[in-house]
PDB file of C-alpha atoms in Angstrom:
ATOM      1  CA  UNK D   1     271.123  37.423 209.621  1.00 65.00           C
ATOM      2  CA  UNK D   2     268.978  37.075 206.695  1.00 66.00           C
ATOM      3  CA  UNK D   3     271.711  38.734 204.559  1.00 76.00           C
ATOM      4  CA  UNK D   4     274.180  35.761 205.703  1.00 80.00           C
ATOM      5  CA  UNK D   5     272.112  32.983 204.967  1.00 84.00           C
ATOM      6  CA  UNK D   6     271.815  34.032 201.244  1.00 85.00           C
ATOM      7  CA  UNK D   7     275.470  34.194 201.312  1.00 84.00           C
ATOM      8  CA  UNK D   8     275.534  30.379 201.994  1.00 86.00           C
ATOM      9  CA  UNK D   9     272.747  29.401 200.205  1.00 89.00           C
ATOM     10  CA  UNK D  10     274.511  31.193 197.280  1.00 86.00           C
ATOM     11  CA  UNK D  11     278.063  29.142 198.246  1.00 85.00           C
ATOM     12  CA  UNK D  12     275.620  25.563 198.509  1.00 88.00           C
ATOM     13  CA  UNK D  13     274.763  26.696 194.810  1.00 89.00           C
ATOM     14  CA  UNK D  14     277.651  27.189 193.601  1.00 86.00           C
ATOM     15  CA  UNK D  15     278.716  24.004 194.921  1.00 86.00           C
ATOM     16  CA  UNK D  16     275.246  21.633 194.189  1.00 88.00           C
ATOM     17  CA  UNK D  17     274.834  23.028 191.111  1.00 86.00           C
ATOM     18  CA  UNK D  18     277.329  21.795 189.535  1.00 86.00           C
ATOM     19  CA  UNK D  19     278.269  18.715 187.344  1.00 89.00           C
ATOM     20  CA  UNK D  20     281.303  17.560 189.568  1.00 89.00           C
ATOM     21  CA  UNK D  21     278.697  16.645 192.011  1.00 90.00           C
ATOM     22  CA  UNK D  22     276.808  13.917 190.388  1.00 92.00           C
ATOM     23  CA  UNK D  23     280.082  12.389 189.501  1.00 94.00           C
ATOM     24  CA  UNK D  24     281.158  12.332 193.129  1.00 93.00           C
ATOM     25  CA  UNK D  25     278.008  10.691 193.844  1.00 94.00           C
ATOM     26  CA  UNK D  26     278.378   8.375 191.277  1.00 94.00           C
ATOM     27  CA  UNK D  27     281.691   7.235 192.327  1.00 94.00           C
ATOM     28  CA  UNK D  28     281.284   6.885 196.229  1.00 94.00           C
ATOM     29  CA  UNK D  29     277.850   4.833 195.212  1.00 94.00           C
ATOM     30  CA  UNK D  30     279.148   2.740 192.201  1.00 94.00           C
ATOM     31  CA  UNK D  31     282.470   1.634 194.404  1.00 94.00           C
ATOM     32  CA  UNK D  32     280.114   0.604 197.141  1.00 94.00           C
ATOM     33  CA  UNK D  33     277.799  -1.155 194.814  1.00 94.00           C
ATOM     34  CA  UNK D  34     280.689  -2.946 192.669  1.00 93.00           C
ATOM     35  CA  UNK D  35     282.777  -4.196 195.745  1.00 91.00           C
ATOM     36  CA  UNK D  36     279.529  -5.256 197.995  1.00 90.00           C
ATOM     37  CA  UNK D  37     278.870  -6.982 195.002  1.00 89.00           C
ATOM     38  CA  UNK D  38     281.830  -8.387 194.286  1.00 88.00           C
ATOM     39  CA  UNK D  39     281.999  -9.746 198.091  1.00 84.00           C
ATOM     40  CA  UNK D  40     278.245 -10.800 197.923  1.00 82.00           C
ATOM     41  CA  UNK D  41     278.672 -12.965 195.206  1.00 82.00           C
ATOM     42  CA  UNK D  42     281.758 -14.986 196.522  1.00 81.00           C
ATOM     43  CA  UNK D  43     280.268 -15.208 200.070  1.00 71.00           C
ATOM     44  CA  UNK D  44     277.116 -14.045 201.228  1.00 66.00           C
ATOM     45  CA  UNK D  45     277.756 -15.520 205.041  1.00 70.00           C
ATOM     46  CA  UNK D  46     278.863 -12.278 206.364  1.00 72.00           C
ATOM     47  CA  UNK D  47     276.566  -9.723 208.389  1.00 74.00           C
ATOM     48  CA  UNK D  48     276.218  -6.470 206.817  1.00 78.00           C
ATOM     49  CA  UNK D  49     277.917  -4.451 209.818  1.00 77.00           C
ATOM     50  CA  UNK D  50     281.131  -6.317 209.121  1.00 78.00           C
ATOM     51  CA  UNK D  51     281.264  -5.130 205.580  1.00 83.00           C
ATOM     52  CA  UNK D  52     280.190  -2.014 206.407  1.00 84.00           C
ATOM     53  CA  UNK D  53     283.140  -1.542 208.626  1.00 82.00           C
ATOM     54  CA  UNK D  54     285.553  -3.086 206.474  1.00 84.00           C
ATOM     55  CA  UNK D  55     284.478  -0.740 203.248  1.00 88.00           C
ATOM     56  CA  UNK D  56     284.355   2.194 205.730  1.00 86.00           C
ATOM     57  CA  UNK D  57     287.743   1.539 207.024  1.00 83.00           C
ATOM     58  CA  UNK D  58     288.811   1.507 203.084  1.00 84.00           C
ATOM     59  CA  UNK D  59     286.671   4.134 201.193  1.00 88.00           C
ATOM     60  CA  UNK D  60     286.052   7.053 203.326  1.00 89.00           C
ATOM     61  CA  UNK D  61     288.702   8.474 202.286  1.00 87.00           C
ATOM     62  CA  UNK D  62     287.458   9.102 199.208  1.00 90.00           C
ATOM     63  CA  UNK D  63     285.050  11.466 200.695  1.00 92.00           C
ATOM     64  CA  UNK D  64     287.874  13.601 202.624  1.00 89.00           C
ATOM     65  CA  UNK D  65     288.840  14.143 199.194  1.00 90.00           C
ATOM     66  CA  UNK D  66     286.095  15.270 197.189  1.00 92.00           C
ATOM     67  CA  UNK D  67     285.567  17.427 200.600  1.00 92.00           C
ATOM     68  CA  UNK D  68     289.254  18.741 199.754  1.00 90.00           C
ATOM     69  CA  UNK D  69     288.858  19.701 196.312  1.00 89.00           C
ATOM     70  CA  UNK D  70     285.479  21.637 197.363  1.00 91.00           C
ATOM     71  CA  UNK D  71     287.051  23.871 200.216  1.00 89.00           C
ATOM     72  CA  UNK D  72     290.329  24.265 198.302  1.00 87.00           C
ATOM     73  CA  UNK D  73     288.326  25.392 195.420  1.00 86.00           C
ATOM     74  CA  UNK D  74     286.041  27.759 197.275  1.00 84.00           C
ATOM     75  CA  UNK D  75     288.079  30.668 198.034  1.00 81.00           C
ATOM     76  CA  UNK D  76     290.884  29.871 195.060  1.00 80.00           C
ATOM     77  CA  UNK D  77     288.423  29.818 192.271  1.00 79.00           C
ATOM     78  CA  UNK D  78     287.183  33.064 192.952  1.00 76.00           C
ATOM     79  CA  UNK D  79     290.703  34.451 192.091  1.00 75.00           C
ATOM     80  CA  UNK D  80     291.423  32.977 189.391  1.00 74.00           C
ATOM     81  CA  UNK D  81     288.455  33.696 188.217  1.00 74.00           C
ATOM     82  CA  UNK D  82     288.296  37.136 189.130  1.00 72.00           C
ATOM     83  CA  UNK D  83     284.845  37.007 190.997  1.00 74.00           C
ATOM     84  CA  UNK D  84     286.135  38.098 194.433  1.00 72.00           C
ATOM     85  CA  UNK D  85     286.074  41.346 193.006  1.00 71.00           C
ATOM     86  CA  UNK D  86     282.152  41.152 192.470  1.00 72.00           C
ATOM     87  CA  UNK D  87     282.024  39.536 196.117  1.00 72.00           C
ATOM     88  CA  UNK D  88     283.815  42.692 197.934  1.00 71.00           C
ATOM     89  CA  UNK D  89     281.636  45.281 196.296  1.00 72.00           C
ATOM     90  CA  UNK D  90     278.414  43.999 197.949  1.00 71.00           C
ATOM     91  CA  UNK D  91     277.728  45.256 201.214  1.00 70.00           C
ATOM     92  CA  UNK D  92     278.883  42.181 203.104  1.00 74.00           C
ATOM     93  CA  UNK D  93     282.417  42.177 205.258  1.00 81.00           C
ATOM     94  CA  UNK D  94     284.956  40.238 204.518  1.00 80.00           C
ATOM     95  CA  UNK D  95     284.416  37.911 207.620  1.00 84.00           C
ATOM     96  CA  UNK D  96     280.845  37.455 205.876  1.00 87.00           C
ATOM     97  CA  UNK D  97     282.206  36.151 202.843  1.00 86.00           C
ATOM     98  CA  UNK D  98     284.719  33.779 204.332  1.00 88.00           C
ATOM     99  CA  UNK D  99     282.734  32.084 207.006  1.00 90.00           C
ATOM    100  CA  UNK D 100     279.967  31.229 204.321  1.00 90.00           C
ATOM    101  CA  UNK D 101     282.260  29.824 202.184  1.00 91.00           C
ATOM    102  CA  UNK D 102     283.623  27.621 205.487  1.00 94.00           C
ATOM    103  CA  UNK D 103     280.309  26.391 206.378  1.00 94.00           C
ATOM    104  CA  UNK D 104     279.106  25.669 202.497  1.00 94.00           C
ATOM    105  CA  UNK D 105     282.522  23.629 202.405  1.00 94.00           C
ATOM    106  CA  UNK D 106     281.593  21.821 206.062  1.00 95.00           C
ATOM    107  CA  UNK D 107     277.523  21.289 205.141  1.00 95.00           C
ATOM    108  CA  UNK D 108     279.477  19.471 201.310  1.00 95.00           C
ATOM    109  CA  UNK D 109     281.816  17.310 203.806  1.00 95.00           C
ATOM    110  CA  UNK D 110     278.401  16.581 205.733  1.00 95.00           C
ATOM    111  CA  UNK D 111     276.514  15.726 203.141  1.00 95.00           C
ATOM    112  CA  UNK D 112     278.752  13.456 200.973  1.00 95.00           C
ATOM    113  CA  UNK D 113     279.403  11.632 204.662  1.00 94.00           C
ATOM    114  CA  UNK D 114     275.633  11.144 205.439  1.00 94.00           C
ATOM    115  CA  UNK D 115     274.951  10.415 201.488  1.00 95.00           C
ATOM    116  CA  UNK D 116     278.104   7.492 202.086  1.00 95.00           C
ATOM    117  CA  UNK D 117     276.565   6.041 205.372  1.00 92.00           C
ATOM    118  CA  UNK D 118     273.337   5.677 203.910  1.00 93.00           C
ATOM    119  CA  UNK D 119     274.503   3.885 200.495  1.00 94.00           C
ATOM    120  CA  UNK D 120     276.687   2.284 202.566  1.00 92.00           C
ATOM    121  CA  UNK D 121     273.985   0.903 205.123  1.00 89.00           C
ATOM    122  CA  UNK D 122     271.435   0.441 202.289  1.00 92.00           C
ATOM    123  CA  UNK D 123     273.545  -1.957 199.713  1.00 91.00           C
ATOM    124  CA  UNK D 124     274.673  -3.834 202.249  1.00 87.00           C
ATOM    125  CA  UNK D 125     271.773  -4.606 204.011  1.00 86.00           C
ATOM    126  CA  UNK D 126     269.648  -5.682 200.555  1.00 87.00           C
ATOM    127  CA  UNK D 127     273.118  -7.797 199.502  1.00 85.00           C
ATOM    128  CA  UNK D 128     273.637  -9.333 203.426  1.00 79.00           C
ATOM    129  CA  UNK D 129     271.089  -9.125 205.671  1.00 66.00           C
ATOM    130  CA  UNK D 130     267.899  -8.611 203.779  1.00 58.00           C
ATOM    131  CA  UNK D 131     267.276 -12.204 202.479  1.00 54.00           C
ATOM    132  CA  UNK D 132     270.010 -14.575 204.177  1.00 56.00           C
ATOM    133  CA  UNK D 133     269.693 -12.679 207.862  1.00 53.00           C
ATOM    134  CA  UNK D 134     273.269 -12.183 207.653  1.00 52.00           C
ATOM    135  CA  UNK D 135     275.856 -13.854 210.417  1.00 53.00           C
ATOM    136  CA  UNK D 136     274.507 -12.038 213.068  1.00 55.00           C
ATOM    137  CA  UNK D 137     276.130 -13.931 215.648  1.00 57.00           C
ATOM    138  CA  UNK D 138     279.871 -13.854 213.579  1.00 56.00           C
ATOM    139  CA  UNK D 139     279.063  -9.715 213.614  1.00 57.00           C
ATOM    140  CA  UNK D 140     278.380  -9.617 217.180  1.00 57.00           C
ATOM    141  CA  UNK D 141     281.827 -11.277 218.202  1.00 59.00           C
ATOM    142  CA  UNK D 142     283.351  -8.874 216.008  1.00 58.00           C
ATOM    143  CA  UNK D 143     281.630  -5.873 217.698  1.00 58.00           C
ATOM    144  CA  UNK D 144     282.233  -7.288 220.963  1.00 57.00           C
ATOM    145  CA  UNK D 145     286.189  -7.232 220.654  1.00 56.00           C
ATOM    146  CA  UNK D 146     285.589  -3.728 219.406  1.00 58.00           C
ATOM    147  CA  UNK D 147     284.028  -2.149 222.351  1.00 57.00           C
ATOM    148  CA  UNK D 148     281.048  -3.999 223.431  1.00 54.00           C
ATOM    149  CA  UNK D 149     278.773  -2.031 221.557  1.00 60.00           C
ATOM    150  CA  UNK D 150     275.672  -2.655 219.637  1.00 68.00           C
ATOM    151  CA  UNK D 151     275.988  -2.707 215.723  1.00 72.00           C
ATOM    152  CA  UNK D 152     274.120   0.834 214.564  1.00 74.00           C
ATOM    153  CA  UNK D 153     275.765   2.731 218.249  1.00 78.00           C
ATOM    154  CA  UNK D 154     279.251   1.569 216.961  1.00 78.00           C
ATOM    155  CA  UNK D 155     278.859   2.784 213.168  1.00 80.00           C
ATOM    156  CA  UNK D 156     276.985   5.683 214.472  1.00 83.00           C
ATOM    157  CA  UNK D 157     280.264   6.714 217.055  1.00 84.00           C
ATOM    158  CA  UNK D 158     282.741   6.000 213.909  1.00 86.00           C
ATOM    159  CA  UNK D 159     281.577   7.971 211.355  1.00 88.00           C
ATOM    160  CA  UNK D 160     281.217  10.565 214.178  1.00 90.00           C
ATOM    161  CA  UNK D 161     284.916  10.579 214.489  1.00 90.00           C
ATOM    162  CA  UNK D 162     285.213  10.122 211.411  1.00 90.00           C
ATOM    163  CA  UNK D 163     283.674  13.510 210.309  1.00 92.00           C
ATOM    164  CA  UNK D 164     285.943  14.885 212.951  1.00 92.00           C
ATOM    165  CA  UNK D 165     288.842  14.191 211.131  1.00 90.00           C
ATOM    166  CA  UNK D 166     287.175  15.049 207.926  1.00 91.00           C
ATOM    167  CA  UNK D 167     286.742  18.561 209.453  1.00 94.00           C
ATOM    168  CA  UNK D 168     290.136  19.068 210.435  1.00 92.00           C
ATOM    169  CA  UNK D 169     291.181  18.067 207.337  1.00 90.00           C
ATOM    170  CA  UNK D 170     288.756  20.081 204.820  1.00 92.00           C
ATOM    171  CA  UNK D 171     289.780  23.628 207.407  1.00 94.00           C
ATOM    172  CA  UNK D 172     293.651  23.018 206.972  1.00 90.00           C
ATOM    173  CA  UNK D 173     292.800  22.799 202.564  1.00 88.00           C
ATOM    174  CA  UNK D 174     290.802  25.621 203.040  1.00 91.00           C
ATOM    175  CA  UNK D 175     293.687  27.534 205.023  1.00 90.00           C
ATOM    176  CA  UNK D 176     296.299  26.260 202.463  1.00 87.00           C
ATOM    177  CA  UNK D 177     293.760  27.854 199.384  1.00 86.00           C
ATOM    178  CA  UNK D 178     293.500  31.185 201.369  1.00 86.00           C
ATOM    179  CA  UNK D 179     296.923  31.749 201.454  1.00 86.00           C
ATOM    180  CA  UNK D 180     298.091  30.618 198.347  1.00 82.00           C
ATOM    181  CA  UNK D 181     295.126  31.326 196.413  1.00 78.00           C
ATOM    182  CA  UNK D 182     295.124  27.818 194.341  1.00 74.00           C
ATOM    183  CA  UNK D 183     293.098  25.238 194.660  1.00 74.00           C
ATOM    184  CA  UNK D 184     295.982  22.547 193.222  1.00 79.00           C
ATOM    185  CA  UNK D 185     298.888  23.824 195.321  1.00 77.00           C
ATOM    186  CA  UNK D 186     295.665  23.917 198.352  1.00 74.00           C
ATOM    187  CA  UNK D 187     294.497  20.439 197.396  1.00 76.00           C
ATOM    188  CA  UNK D 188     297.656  18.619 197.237  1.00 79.00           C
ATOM    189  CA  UNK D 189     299.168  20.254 200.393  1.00 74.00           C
ATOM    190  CA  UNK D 190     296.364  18.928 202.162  1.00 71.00           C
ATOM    191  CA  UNK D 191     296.495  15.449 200.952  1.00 73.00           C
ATOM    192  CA  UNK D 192     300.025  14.966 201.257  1.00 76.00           C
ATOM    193  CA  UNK D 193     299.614  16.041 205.160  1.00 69.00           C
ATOM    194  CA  UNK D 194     296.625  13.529 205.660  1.00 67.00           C
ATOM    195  CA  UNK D 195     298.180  10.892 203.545  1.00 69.00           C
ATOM    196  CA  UNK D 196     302.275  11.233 203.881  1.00 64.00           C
ATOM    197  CA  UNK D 197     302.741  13.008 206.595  1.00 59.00           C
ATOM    198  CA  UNK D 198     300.012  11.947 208.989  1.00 59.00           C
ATOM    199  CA  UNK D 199     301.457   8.083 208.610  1.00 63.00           C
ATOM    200  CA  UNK D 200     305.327   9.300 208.816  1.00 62.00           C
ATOM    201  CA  UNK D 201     304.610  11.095 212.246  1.00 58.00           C
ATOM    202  CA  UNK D 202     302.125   8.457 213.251  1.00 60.00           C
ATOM    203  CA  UNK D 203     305.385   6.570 213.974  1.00 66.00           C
ATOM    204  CA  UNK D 204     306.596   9.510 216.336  1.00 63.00           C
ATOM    205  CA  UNK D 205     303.936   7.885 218.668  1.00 59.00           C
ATOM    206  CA  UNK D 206     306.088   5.376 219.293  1.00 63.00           C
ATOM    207  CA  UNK D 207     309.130   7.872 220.566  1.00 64.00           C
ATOM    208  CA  UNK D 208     308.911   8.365 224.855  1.00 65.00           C
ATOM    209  CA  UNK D 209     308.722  12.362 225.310  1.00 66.00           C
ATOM    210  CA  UNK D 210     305.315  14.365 226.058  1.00 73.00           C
ATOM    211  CA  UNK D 211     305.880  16.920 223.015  1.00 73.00           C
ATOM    212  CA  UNK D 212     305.054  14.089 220.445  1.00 74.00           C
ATOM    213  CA  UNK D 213     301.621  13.837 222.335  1.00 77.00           C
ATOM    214  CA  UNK D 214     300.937  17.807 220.953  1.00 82.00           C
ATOM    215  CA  UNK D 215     301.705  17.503 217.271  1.00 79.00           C
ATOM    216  CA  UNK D 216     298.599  17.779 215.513  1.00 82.00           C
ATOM    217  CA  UNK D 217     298.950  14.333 213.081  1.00 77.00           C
ATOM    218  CA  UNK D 218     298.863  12.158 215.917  1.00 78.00           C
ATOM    219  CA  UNK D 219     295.853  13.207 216.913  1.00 81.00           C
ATOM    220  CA  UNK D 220     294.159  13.140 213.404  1.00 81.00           C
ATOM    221  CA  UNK D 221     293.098   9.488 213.318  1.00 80.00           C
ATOM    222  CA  UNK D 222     290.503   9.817 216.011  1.00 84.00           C
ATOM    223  CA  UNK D 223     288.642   6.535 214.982  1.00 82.00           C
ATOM    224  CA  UNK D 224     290.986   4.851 217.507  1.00 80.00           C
ATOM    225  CA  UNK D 225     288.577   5.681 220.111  1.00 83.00           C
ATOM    226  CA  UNK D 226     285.561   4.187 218.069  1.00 78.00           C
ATOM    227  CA  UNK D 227     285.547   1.218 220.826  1.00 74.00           C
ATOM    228  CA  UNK D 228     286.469   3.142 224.061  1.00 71.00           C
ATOM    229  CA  UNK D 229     287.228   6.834 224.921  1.00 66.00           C
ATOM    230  CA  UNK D 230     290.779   5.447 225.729  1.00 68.00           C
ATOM    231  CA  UNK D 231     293.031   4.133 222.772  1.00 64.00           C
ATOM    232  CA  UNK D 232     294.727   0.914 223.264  1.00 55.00           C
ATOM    233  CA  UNK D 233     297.527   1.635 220.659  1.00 58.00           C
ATOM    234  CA  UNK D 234     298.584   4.774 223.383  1.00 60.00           C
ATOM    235  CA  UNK D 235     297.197   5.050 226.071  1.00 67.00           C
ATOM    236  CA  UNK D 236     295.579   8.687 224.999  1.00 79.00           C
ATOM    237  CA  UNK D 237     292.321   9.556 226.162  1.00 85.00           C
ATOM    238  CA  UNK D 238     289.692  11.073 223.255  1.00 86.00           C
ATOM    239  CA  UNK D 239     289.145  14.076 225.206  1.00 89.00           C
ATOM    240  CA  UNK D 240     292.897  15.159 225.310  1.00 90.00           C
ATOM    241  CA  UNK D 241     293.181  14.352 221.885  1.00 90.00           C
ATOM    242  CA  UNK D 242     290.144  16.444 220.893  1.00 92.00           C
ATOM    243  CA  UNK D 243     291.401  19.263 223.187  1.00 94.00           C
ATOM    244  CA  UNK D 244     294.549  19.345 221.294  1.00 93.00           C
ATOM    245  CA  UNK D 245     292.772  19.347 217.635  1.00 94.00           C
ATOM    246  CA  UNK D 246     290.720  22.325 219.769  1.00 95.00           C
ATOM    247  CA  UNK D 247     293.728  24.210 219.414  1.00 95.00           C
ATOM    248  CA  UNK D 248     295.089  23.503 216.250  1.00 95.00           C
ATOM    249  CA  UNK D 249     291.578  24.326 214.814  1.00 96.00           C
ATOM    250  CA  UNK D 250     291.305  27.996 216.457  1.00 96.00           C
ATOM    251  CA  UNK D 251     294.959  28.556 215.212  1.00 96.00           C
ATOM    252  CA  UNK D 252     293.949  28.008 211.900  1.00 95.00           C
ATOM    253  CA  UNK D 253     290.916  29.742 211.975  1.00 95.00           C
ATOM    254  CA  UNK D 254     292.263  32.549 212.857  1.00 95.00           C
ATOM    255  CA  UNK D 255     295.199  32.553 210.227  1.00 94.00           C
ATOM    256  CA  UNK D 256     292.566  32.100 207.704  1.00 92.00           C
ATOM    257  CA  UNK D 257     290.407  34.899 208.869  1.00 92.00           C
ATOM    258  CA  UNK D 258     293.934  37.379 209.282  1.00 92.00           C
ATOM    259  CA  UNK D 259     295.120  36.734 205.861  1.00 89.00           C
ATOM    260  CA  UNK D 260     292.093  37.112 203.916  1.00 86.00           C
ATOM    261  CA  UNK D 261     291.592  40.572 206.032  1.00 84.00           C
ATOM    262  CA  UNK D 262     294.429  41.710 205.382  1.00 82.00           C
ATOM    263  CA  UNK D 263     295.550  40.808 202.123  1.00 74.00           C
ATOM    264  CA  UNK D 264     294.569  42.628 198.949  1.00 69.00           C
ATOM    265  CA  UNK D 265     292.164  40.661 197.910  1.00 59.00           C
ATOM    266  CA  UNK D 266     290.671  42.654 194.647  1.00 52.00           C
ATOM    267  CA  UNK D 267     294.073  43.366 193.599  1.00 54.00           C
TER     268      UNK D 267
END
């Protein structure tokens, strides 16, 4: 066990260590600075949850992408590169090897989400709330149409399902990178099915018969439940929907873990 928690240590090096980090950083933190700012200094009278919402609604998805480019990059990189070879010598299986370079790729998507909320929370609060007390009453009216929750439990449940979808997202690039060992053909795969496809087949909601209600994209934007465990826009509950993603996820788990067993890798 010891053995396996080097090997992801070793990944979350690779990974931390390097300078495409701090510019990640930079960018989720600047944008959240700049356009707080921006809306601060035309009109202070909103409560930071409402800009919160709004700016998580509109950058997040900058996250899901630096998440991408990680986990496409994990397993490609070391082909191009040639380092797989080093990798298969050691005395660790295959399965060793891949699942470490999984869960490096989920703790990245973790961390850049938790490093968000709390930049997010944190501007927002010393540019809203801090000195004017913010329109509390505005942001509760808002909340209140959205589920009847308090401020921090409704954030809290969004970027849960938000991270949800991140994961889904970040194992399919990963998949993609494994088969086709590159990161670019990995990445963009992956962004034009969150991006293009998920919004094309979004409309298939809209067509009456069940087998629309298994296809994987319609499940993908599970932040439709943020208010209730029901969504309003189908009718779908967030357990069937999570059930379904269930599926999809072991499915492409296990294609991952096939091909990369299989496949010769040092070749």
């Amino acid at each position: 066990m010891a053995d396996f928690f080097n090997l992801i240590r070793n990944e979350n090096m690779k990974t931390f260590r390097r300078p495409r980090l701090y510019v990640m950083l930079g960018l989720i933190v600047g944008l959240i600075v700049i356009i707080s700012g921006i809306w601060a200094f035309n009109d202070n009278s909103f409560s930071m949850w409402e800009v919160s919402m709004v700016e998580t609604t509109t950058l997040f998805w900058i996250v899901t992408i630096f998440a991408v480019v990680v986990a496409s990059s994990s397993v490609a990189e070391e082909f191009s590169t040639g380092t797989i070879k080093l990798l298969l010598i050691r005395p660790w299986s295959r399965s060793k090897i891949l699942l470490s370079k999984y869960i490096s790729s989920l703790l990245f998507a973790f961390f850049m989400t938790v490093i968000f909320l709390l930049a997010l929370l944190l501007v927002n609060w010393l540019l809203f709330d801090a000195f004017s007390g913010g329109n509390s009453q505005q942001a509760a009216m808002l909340f209140t149409e959205l589920g009847g929750h308090s401020f921090f439990e409704y954030i809290m449940r969004y970027f849960g399902l938000t991270f949800l979808n991140t994961v889904m997202t970040v194992t399919i690039s990963f998949m993609l990178s494994t088969i086709f060992r590159s990161n670019i053909l990995a990445i963009g795969l992956a962004l034009f099915i969150e991006i293009v496809v998920n919004n094309a087949l979004q409309l298939l909601a809209l067509i009456p018969n069940k087998w629309v209600d298994y296809l994987l994209f319609v499940h993908l934007n599970l932040t439709k439940y943020a208010g209730s465990n029901v969504s309003t826009e189908d009718g779908m509950t967030l357990g069937f929907s999570l059930s379904v993603l269930a599926v999809y996820y072991v499915l492409f788990i296990a294609l991952t873990w096939y091909i990369f067993n299989k496949r010769d890798v040092a070749s």
